[in-house]
JSON list of C-alpha atoms in Angstrom, two decimals:
[
{"chain": "A", "resi": 1, "resn": "MET", "atom": "CA", "xyz": [-5.95, 9.30, 43.13]},
{"chain": "A", "resi": 2, "resn": "ALA", "atom": "CA", "xyz": [-8.28, 11.65, 41.23]},
{"chain": "A", "resi": 3, "resn": "GLU", "atom": "CA", "xyz": [-11.29, 10.17, 39.53]},
{"chain": "A", "resi": 4, "resn": "VAL", "atom": "CA", "xyz": [-11.23, 10.47, 35.74]},
{"chain": "A", "resi": 5, "resn": "LYS", "atom": "CA", "xyz": [-14.60, 11.31, 34.26]},
{"chain": "A", "resi": 6, "resn": "HIS", "atom": "CA", "xyz": [-15.39, 9.59, 31.01]},
{"chain": "A", "resi": 7, "resn": "PHE", "atom": "CA", "xyz": [-18.29, 11.41, 29.37]},
{"chain": "A", "resi": 8, "resn": "SER", "atom": "CA", "xyz": [-18.57, 9.59, 26.06]},
{"chain": "A", "resi": 9, "resn": "ARG", "atom": "CA", "xyz": [-17.02, 6.61, 24.40]},
{"chain": "A", "resi": 10, "resn": "LEU", "atom": "CA", "xyz": [-15.84, 6.73, 20.80]},
{"chain": "A", "resi": 11, "resn": "SER", "atom": "CA", "xyz": [-17.79, 4.62, 18.32]},
{"chain": "A", "resi": 12, "resn": "TRP", "atom": "CA", "xyz": [-15.79, 2.14, 16.23]},
{"chain": "A", "resi": 13, "resn": "ASP", "atom": "CA", "xyz": [-16.09, 4.47, 13.22]},
{"chain": "A", "resi": 14, "resn": "GLU", "atom": "CA", "xyz": [-14.76, 7.38, 15.29]},
{"chain": "A", "resi": 15, "resn": "THR", "atom": "CA", "xyz": [-11.93, 5.26, 16.68]},
{"chain": "A", "resi": 16, "resn": "PHE", "atom": "CA", "xyz": [-10.70, 4.03, 13.31]},
{"chain": "A", "resi": 17, "resn": "MET", "atom": "CA", "xyz": [-11.21, 7.31, 11.41]},
{"chain": "A", "resi": 18, "resn": "ASN", "atom": "CA", "xyz": [-9.42, 9.24, 14.13]},
{"chain": "A", "resi": 19, "resn": "LEU", "atom": "CA", "xyz": [-6.59, 6.72, 13.86]},
{"chain": "A", "resi": 20, "resn": "ALA", "atom": "CA", "xyz": [-6.54, 7.19, 10.06]},
{"chain": "A", "resi": 21, "resn": "LEU", "atom": "CA", "xyz": [-6.31, 10.94, 10.60]},
{"chain": "A", "resi": 22, "resn": "LEU", "atom": "CA", "xyz": [-3.48, 10.50, 13.09]},
{"chain": "A", "resi": 23, "resn": "VAL", "atom": "CA", "xyz": [-1.58, 8.14, 10.75]},
{"chain": "A", "resi": 24, "resn": "SER", "atom": "CA", "xyz": [-2.06, 10.65, 7.91]},
{"chain": "A", "resi": 25, "resn": "GLU", "atom": "CA", "xyz": [0.24, 13.02, 9.79]},
{"chain": "A", "resi": 26, "resn": "ARG", "atom": "CA", "xyz": [3.15, 10.78, 8.68]},
{"chain": "A", "resi": 27, "resn": "THR", "atom": "CA", "xyz": [2.38, 11.71, 5.06]},
{"chain": "A", "resi": 28, "resn": "ALA", "atom": "CA", "xyz": [5.24, 13.01, 2.94]},
{"chain": "A", "resi": 29, "resn": "CYS", "atom": "CA", "xyz": [3.05, 14.72, 0.32]},
{"chain": "A", "resi": 30, "resn": "ARG", "atom": "CA", "xyz": [2.37, 18.46, 0.21]},
{"chain": "A", "resi": 31, "resn": "TYR", "atom": "CA", "xyz": [-0.98, 18.02, -1.52]},
{"chain": "A", "resi": 32, "resn": "HIS", "atom": "CA", "xyz": [-2.70, 14.95, -0.06]},
{"chain": "A", "resi": 33, "resn": "THR", "atom": "CA", "xyz": [-2.50, 14.08, 3.63]},
{"chain": "A", "resi": 34, "resn": "VAL", "atom": "CA", "xyz": [-3.92, 10.56, 3.61]},
{"chain": "A", "resi": 35, "resn": "GLY", "atom": "CA", "xyz": [-4.11, 7.84, 6.21]},
{"chain": "A", "resi": 36, "resn": "ALA", "atom": "CA", "xyz": [-5.59, 4.35, 5.88]},
{"chain": "A", "resi": 37, "resn": "VAL", "atom": "CA", "xyz": [-6.61, 1.85, 8.54]},
{"chain": "A", "resi": 38, "resn": "PHE", "atom": "CA", "xyz": [-7.65, -1.70, 7.61]},
{"chain": "A", "resi": 39, "resn": "VAL", "atom": "CA", "xyz": [-9.89, -3.50, 10.12]},
{"chain": "A", "resi": 40, "resn": "ASP", "atom": "CA", "xyz": [-11.25, -7.05, 10.16]},
{"chain": "A", "resi": 41, "resn": "ASP", "atom": "CA", "xyz": [-14.84, -8.04, 11.00]},
{"chain": "A", "resi": 42, "resn": "ARG", "atom": "CA", "xyz": [-13.92, -8.39, 14.69]},
{"chain": "A", "resi": 43, "resn": "LYS", "atom": "CA", "xyz": [-12.70, -4.76, 14.86]},
{"chain": "A", "resi": 44, "resn": "ARG", "atom": "CA", "xyz": [-9.04, -5.74, 14.97]},
{"chain": "A", "resi": 45, "resn": "ILE", "atom": "CA", "xyz": [-6.56, -3.56, 13.12]},
{"chain": "A", "resi": 46, "resn": "ILE", "atom": "CA", "xyz": [-4.89, -5.46, 10.29]},
{"chain": "A", "resi": 47, "resn": "SER", "atom": "CA", "xyz": [-2.71, -2.73, 8.81]},
{"chain": "A", "resi": 48, "resn": "LEU", "atom": "CA", "xyz": [-2.00, 1.01, 8.54]},
{"chain": "A", "resi": 49, "resn": "GLY", "atom": "CA", "xyz": [-0.72, 3.12, 5.67]},
{"chain": "A", "resi": 50, "resn": "TYR", "atom": "CA", "xyz": [0.03, 6.72, 4.71]},
{"chain": "A", "resi": 51, "resn": "ASN", "atom": "CA", "xyz": [1.27, 8.55, 1.60]},
{"chain": "A", "resi": 52, "resn": "GLY", "atom": "CA", "xyz": [4.99, 8.64, 0.97]},
{"chain": "A", "resi": 53, "resn": "PRO", "atom": "CA", "xyz": [7.73, 7.95, -1.56]},
{"chain": "A", "resi": 54, "resn": "SER", "atom": "CA", "xyz": [8.81, 4.41, -2.24]},
{"chain": "A", "resi": 55, "resn": "GLU", "atom": "CA", "xyz": [11.75, 3.27, -0.18]},
{"chain": "A", "resi": 56, "resn": "GLY", "atom": "CA", "xyz": [14.96, 5.11, -1.04]},
{"chain": "A", "resi": 57, "resn": "ASP", "atom": "CA", "xyz": [13.31, 7.57, -3.46]},
{"chain": "A", "resi": 58, "resn": "TYR", "atom": "CA", "xyz": [13.28, 11.35, -3.13]},
{"chain": "A", "resi": 59, "resn": "HIS", "atom": "CA", "xyz": [11.22, 12.59, -0.20]},
{"chain": "A", "resi": 60, "resn": "CYS", "atom": "CA", "xyz": [8.67, 15.09, -1.54]},
{"chain": "A", "resi": 61, "resn": "LEU", "atom": "CA", "xyz": [8.76, 17.38, 1.50]},
{"chain": "A", "resi": 62, "resn": "GLU", "atom": "CA", "xyz": [12.53, 17.69, 1.05]},
{"chain": "A", "resi": 63, "resn": "ALA", "atom": "CA", "xyz": [13.03, 17.47, -2.74]},
{"chain": "A", "resi": 64, "resn": "GLY", "atom": "CA", "xyz": [9.71, 18.88, -3.93]},
{"chain": "A", "resi": 65, "resn": "CYS", "atom": "CA", "xyz": [6.76, 17.37, -5.75]},
{"chain": "A", "resi": 66, "resn": "ALA", "atom": "CA", "xyz": [7.71, 15.60, -8.99]},
{"chain": "A", "resi": 67, "resn": "LYS", "atom": "CA", "xyz": [4.48, 16.75, -10.68]},
{"chain": "A", "resi": 68, "resn": "VAL", "atom": "CA", "xyz": [4.81, 20.40, -9.64]},
{"chain": "A", "resi": 69, "resn": "ASP", "atom": "CA", "xyz": [8.51, 21.07, -8.93]},
{"chain": "A", "resi": 70, "resn": "GLY", "atom": "CA", "xyz": [10.00, 18.37, -11.15]},
{"chain": "A", "resi": 71, "resn": "ASN", "atom": "CA", "xyz": [12.93, 16.06, -10.71]},
{"chain": "A", "resi": 72, "resn": "PRO", "atom": "CA", "xyz": [15.44, 17.66, -8.30]},
{"chain": "A", "resi": 73, "resn": "LEU", "atom": "CA", "xyz": [18.28, 16.98, -10.76]},
{"chain": "A", "resi": 74, "resn": "THR", "atom": "CA", "xyz": [16.68, 17.73, -14.15]},
{"chain": "A", "resi": 75, "resn": "LYS", "atom": "CA", "xyz": [13.77, 19.99, -13.04]},
{"chain": "A", "resi": 76, "resn": "LYS", "atom": "CA", "xyz": [11.66, 18.11, -15.62]},
{"chain": "A", "resi": 77, "resn": "LEU", "atom": "CA", "xyz": [8.06, 17.43, -14.47]},
{"chain": "A", "resi": 78, "resn": "GLU", "atom": "CA", "xyz": [7.52, 13.73, -13.79]},
{"chain": "A", "resi": 79, "resn": "ARG", "atom": "CA", "xyz": [4.92, 11.32, -12.45]},
{"chain": "A", "resi": 80, "resn": "CYS", "atom": "CA", "xyz": [4.21, 11.33, -8.73]},
{"chain": "A", "resi": 81, "resn": "ARG", "atom": "CA", "xyz": [6.80, 9.47, -6.64]},
{"chain": "A", "resi": 82, "resn": "GLY", "atom": "CA", "xyz": [4.32, 8.81, -3.86]},
{"chain": "A", "resi": 83, "resn": "VAL", "atom": "CA", "xyz": [2.89, 5.47, -2.88]},
{"chain": "A", "resi": 84, "resn": "HIS", "atom": "CA", "xyz": [-0.69, 6.00, -1.76]},
{"chain": "A", "resi": 85, "resn": "ALA", "atom": "CA", "xyz": [-1.75, 5.24, 1.81]},
{"chain": "A", "resi": 86, "resn": "GLU", "atom": "CA", "xyz": [-4.05, 2.42, 0.67]},
{"chain": "A", "resi": 87, "resn": "ILE", "atom": "CA", "xyz": [-1.28, 0.62, -1.26]},
{"chain": "A", "resi": 88, "resn": "ASN", "atom": "CA", "xyz": [1.14, 1.05, 1.64]},
{"chain": "A", "resi": 89, "resn": "GLY", "atom": "CA", "xyz": [-1.52, -0.43, 3.92]},
{"chain": "A", "resi": 90, "resn": "VAL", "atom": "CA", "xyz": [-1.94, -3.42, 1.59]},
{"chain": "A", "resi": 91, "resn": "ILE", "atom": "CA", "xyz": [1.84, -3.92, 1.56]},
{"chain": "A", "resi": 92, "resn": "ASN", "atom": "CA", "xyz": [2.08, -3.48, 5.34]},
{"chain": "A", "resi": 93, "resn": "SER", "atom": "CA", "xyz": [-0.54, -6.19, 5.90]},
{"chain": "A", "resi": 94, "resn": "GLN", "atom": "CA", "xyz": [2.26, -8.72, 5.20]},
{"chain": "A", "resi": 95, "resn": "ASP", "atom": "CA", "xyz": [-0.29, -11.19, 3.80]},
{"chain": "A", "resi": 96, "resn": "THR", "atom": "CA", "xyz": [-3.03, -9.75, 1.60]},
{"chain": "A", "resi": 97, "resn": "ARG", "atom": "CA", "xyz": [-5.31, -12.68, 2.42]},
{"chain": "A", "resi": 98, "resn": "ARG", "atom": "CA", "xyz": [-5.82, -11.01, 5.81]},
{"chain": "A", "resi": 99, "resn": "LEU", "atom": "CA", "xyz": [-7.59, -8.15, 3.98]},
{"chain": "A", "resi": 100, "resn": "ASN", "atom": "CA", "xyz": [-10.31, -10.34, 2.47]},
{"chain": "A", "resi": 101, "resn": "GLY", "atom": "CA", "xyz": [-13.61, -9.08, 3.90]},
{"chain": "A", "resi": 102, "resn": "ALA", "atom": "CA", "xyz": [-11.95, -6.14, 5.71]},
{"chain": "A", "resi": 103, "resn": "THR", "atom": "CA", "xyz": [-13.13, -2.55, 6.09]},
{"chain": "A", "resi": 104, "resn": "LEU", "atom": "CA", "xyz": [-10.92, 0.36, 5.05]},
{"chain": "A", "resi": 105, "resn": "TYR", "atom": "CA", "xyz": [-11.10, 3.64, 6.96]},
{"chain": "A", "resi": 106, "resn": "ALA", "atom": "CA", "xyz": [-9.43, 6.35, 4.85]},
{"chain": "A", "resi": 107, "resn": "THR", "atom": "CA", "xyz": [-9.15, 10.09, 5.14]},
{"chain": "A", "resi": 108, "resn": "PHE", "atom": "CA", "xyz": [-9.90, 10.28, 1.38]},
{"chain": "A", "resi": 109, "resn": "PHE", "atom": "CA", "xyz": [-11.90, 8.06, -0.96]},
{"chain": "A", "resi": 110, "resn": "PRO", "atom": "CA", "xyz": [-9.33, 5.93, -2.86]},
{"chain": "A", "resi": 111, "resn": "CYS", "atom": "CA", "xyz": [-8.16, 6.74, -6.37]},
{"chain": "A", "resi": 112, "resn": "TYR", "atom": "CA", "xyz": [-8.97, 4.32, -9.18]},
{"chain": "A", "resi": 113, "resn": "ASP", "atom": "CA", "xyz": [-5.56, 2.58, -9.06]},
{"chain": "A", "resi": 114, "resn": "CYS", "atom": "CA", "xyz": [-5.88, 2.01, -5.32]},
{"chain": "A", "resi": 115, "resn": "LEU", "atom": "CA", "xyz": [-9.47, 0.84, -5.64]},
{"chain": "A", "resi": 116, "resn": "LYS", "atom": "CA", "xyz": [-8.42, -1.80, -8.18]},
{"chain": "A", "resi": 117, "resn": "ALA", "atom": "CA", "xyz": [-5.92, -3.18, -5.64]},
{"chain": "A", "resi": 118, "resn": "LEU", "atom": "CA", "xyz": [-8.48, -2.97, -2.81]},
{"chain": "A", "resi": 119, "resn": "ASN", "atom": "CA", "xyz": [-11.01, -4.83, -4.94]},
{"chain": "A", "resi": 120, "resn": "ASN", "atom": "CA", "xyz": [-8.52, -7.61, -5.67]},
{"chain": "A", "resi": 121, "resn": "ALA", "atom": "CA", "xyz": [-7.62, -7.82, -1.96]},
{"chain": "A", "resi": 122, "resn": "GLY", "atom": "CA", "xyz": [-11.30, -8.37, -1.12]},
{"chain": "A", "resi": 123, "resn": "ILE", "atom": "CA", "xyz": [-12.08, -5.17, 0.78]},
{"chain": "A", "resi": 124, "resn": "LYS", "atom": "CA", "xyz": [-15.82, -5.26, 1.53]},
{"chain": "A", "resi": 125, "resn": "GLU", "atom": "CA", "xyz": [-16.36, -1.73, 2.83]},
{"chain": "A", "resi": 126, "resn": "ILE", "atom": "CA", "xyz": [-14.77, 1.70, 2.53]},
{"chain": "A", "resi": 127, "resn": "VAL", "atom": "CA", "xyz": [-15.43, 4.46, 5.06]},
{"chain": "A", "resi": 128, "resn": "TYR", "atom": "CA", "xyz": [-13.99, 7.76, 3.83]},
{"chain": "A", "resi": 129, "resn": "ASN", "atom": "CA", "xyz": [-13.87, 11.31, 5.13]},
{"chain": "A", "resi": 130, "resn": "ASP", "atom": "CA", "xyz": [-13.32, 13.39, 1.99]},
{"chain": "A", "resi": 131, "resn": "ILE", "atom": "CA", "xyz": [-13.17, 13.12, -1.81]},
{"chain": "A", "resi": 132, "resn": "TYR", "atom": "CA", "xyz": [-9.81, 12.49, -3.48]},
{"chain": "A", "resi": 133, "resn": "ARG", "atom": "CA", "xyz": [-8.92, 14.87, -6.30]},
{"chain": "A", "resi": 134, "resn": "ARG", "atom": "CA", "xyz": [-5.79, 14.00, -8.28]},
{"chain": "A", "resi": 135, "resn": "ILE", "atom": "CA", "xyz": [-3.42, 16.92, -8.88]},
{"chain": "A", "resi": 136, "resn": "GLN", "atom": "CA", "xyz": [-2.70, 17.57, -12.54]},
{"chain": "A", "resi": 137, "resn": "THR", "atom": "CA", "xyz": [0.90, 17.77, -13.74]},
{"chain": "A", "resi": 138, "resn": "GLY", "atom": "CA", "xyz": [2.05, 21.34, -13.16]},
{"chain": "A", "resi": 139, "resn": "GLY", "atom": "CA", "xyz": [-0.28, 21.73, -10.17]},
{"chain": "A", "resi": 140, "resn": "GLU", "atom": "CA", "xyz": [-2.78, 24.09, -11.83]},
{"chain": "A", "resi": 141, "resn": "ARG", "atom": "CA", "xyz": [-5.84, 21.85, -11.45]},
{"chain": "A", "resi": 142, "resn": "PHE", "atom": "CA", "xyz": [-7.27, 18.95, -9.52]},
{"chain": "A", "resi": 143, "resn": "GLU", "atom": "CA", "xyz": [-9.66, 16.35, -10.93]},
{"chain": "A", "resi": 144, "resn": "GLU", "atom": "CA", "xyz": [-11.99, 13.78, -9.38]},
{"chain": "A", "resi": 145, "resn": "GLU", "atom": "CA", "xyz": [-11.88, 10.22, -10.68]},
{"chain": "A", "resi": 146, "resn": "ARG", "atom": "CA", "xyz": [-15.31, 8.67, -11.36]},
{"chain": "A", "resi": 147, "resn": "GLU", "atom": "CA", "xyz": [-13.86, 5.27, -12.27]},
{"chain": "A", "resi": 148, "resn": "ALA", "atom": "CA", "xyz": [-13.13, 4.40, -8.63]},
{"chain": "A", "resi": 149, "resn": "TRP", "atom": "CA", "xyz": [-16.76, 5.02, -7.64]},
{"chain": "A", "resi": 150, "resn": "ASP", "atom": "CA", "xyz": [-18.00, 3.00, -10.61]},
{"chain": "A", "resi": 151, "resn": "LEU", "atom": "CA", "xyz": [-15.76, 0.03, -9.76]},
{"chain": "A", "resi": 152, "resn": "ALA", "atom": "CA", "xyz": [-16.87, 0.03, -6.11]},
{"chain": "A", "resi": 153, "resn": "GLU", "atom": "CA", "xyz": [-20.50, -0.01, -7.22]},
{"chain": "A", "resi": 154, "resn": "ARG", "atom": "CA", "xyz": [-19.98, -2.78, -9.81]},
{"chain": "A", "resi": 155, "resn": "ARG", "atom": "CA", "xyz": [-18.15, -4.96, -7.27]},
{"chain": "A", "resi": 156, "resn": "GLY", "atom": "CA", "xyz": [-20.61, -4.39, -4.44]},
{"chain": "A", "resi": 157, "resn": "ILE", "atom": "CA", "xyz": [-18.08, -2.71, -2.16]},
{"chain": "A", "resi": 158, "resn": "LYS", "atom": "CA", "xyz": [-20.04, -0.81, 0.46]},
{"chain": "A", "resi": 159, "resn": "VAL", "atom": "CA", "xyz": [-19.04, 2.87, 0.56]},
{"chain": "A", "resi": 160, "resn": "ARG", "atom": "CA", "xyz": [-19.90, 5.22, 3.43]},
{"chain": "A", "resi": 161, "resn": "LYS", "atom": "CA", "xyz": [-19.05, 8.84, 4.09]},
{"chain": "A", "resi": 162, "resn": "TYR", "atom": "CA", "xyz": [-17.74, 9.28, 7.64]},
{"chain": "A", "resi": 163, "resn": "VAL", "atom": "CA", "xyz": [-20.14, 11.32, 9.78]},
{"chain": "A", "resi": 164, "resn": "GLY", "atom": "CA", "xyz": [-18.54, 11.12, 13.24]},
{"chain": "A", "resi": 165, "resn": "ARG", "atom": "CA", "xyz": [-16.41, 13.44, 15.31]},
{"chain": "A", "resi": 166, "resn": "PHE", "atom": "CA", "xyz": [-12.69, 14.09, 15.19]},
{"chain": "A", "resi": 167, "resn": "HIS", "atom": "CA", "xyz": [-10.92, 14.10, 18.53]},
{"chain": "A", "resi": 168, "resn": "ILE", "atom": "CA", "xyz": [-7.43, 15.09, 17.50]},
{"chain": "A", "resi": 169, "resn": "ASN", "atom": "CA", "xyz": [-6.34, 18.50, 16.31]},
{"chain": "A", "resi": 170, "resn": "VAL", "atom": "CA", "xyz": [-4.52, 18.64, 13.01]}
]
């Protein structure tokens, strides 16, 4: 049997952010490929989430983006049908009490609505890779939300920009 050489071991940050990036590939949004991994203080994975429509709703990759392409029947521009990765991760935890004191690894810093839910769930730390910019209706512009950053600071949620390596190709 050939010997396998192991040159370097992934750090915990690299492990969980790479997993968030991998999970993000399940995303059903054309504009935001987001993955979320929730981890407890013992480095055990509590839950995973990615962007996608709520159960039984139109799938954005098949029917188009509600904010850019409109409703597939009426063509009228509507609010986003997507459930954000962070909210799906909270739902997938099965018991939100498990999230109290947890760390979130996310491919993007959460939007304000997600951060409100994360705050109420007791998330103590957020490790993010990139800044989230909400797409405006019509798709002409993107905007950053300052409210999420302000809430994290007011509530003492530790926020760190990911600085490790990525080991998967996307």
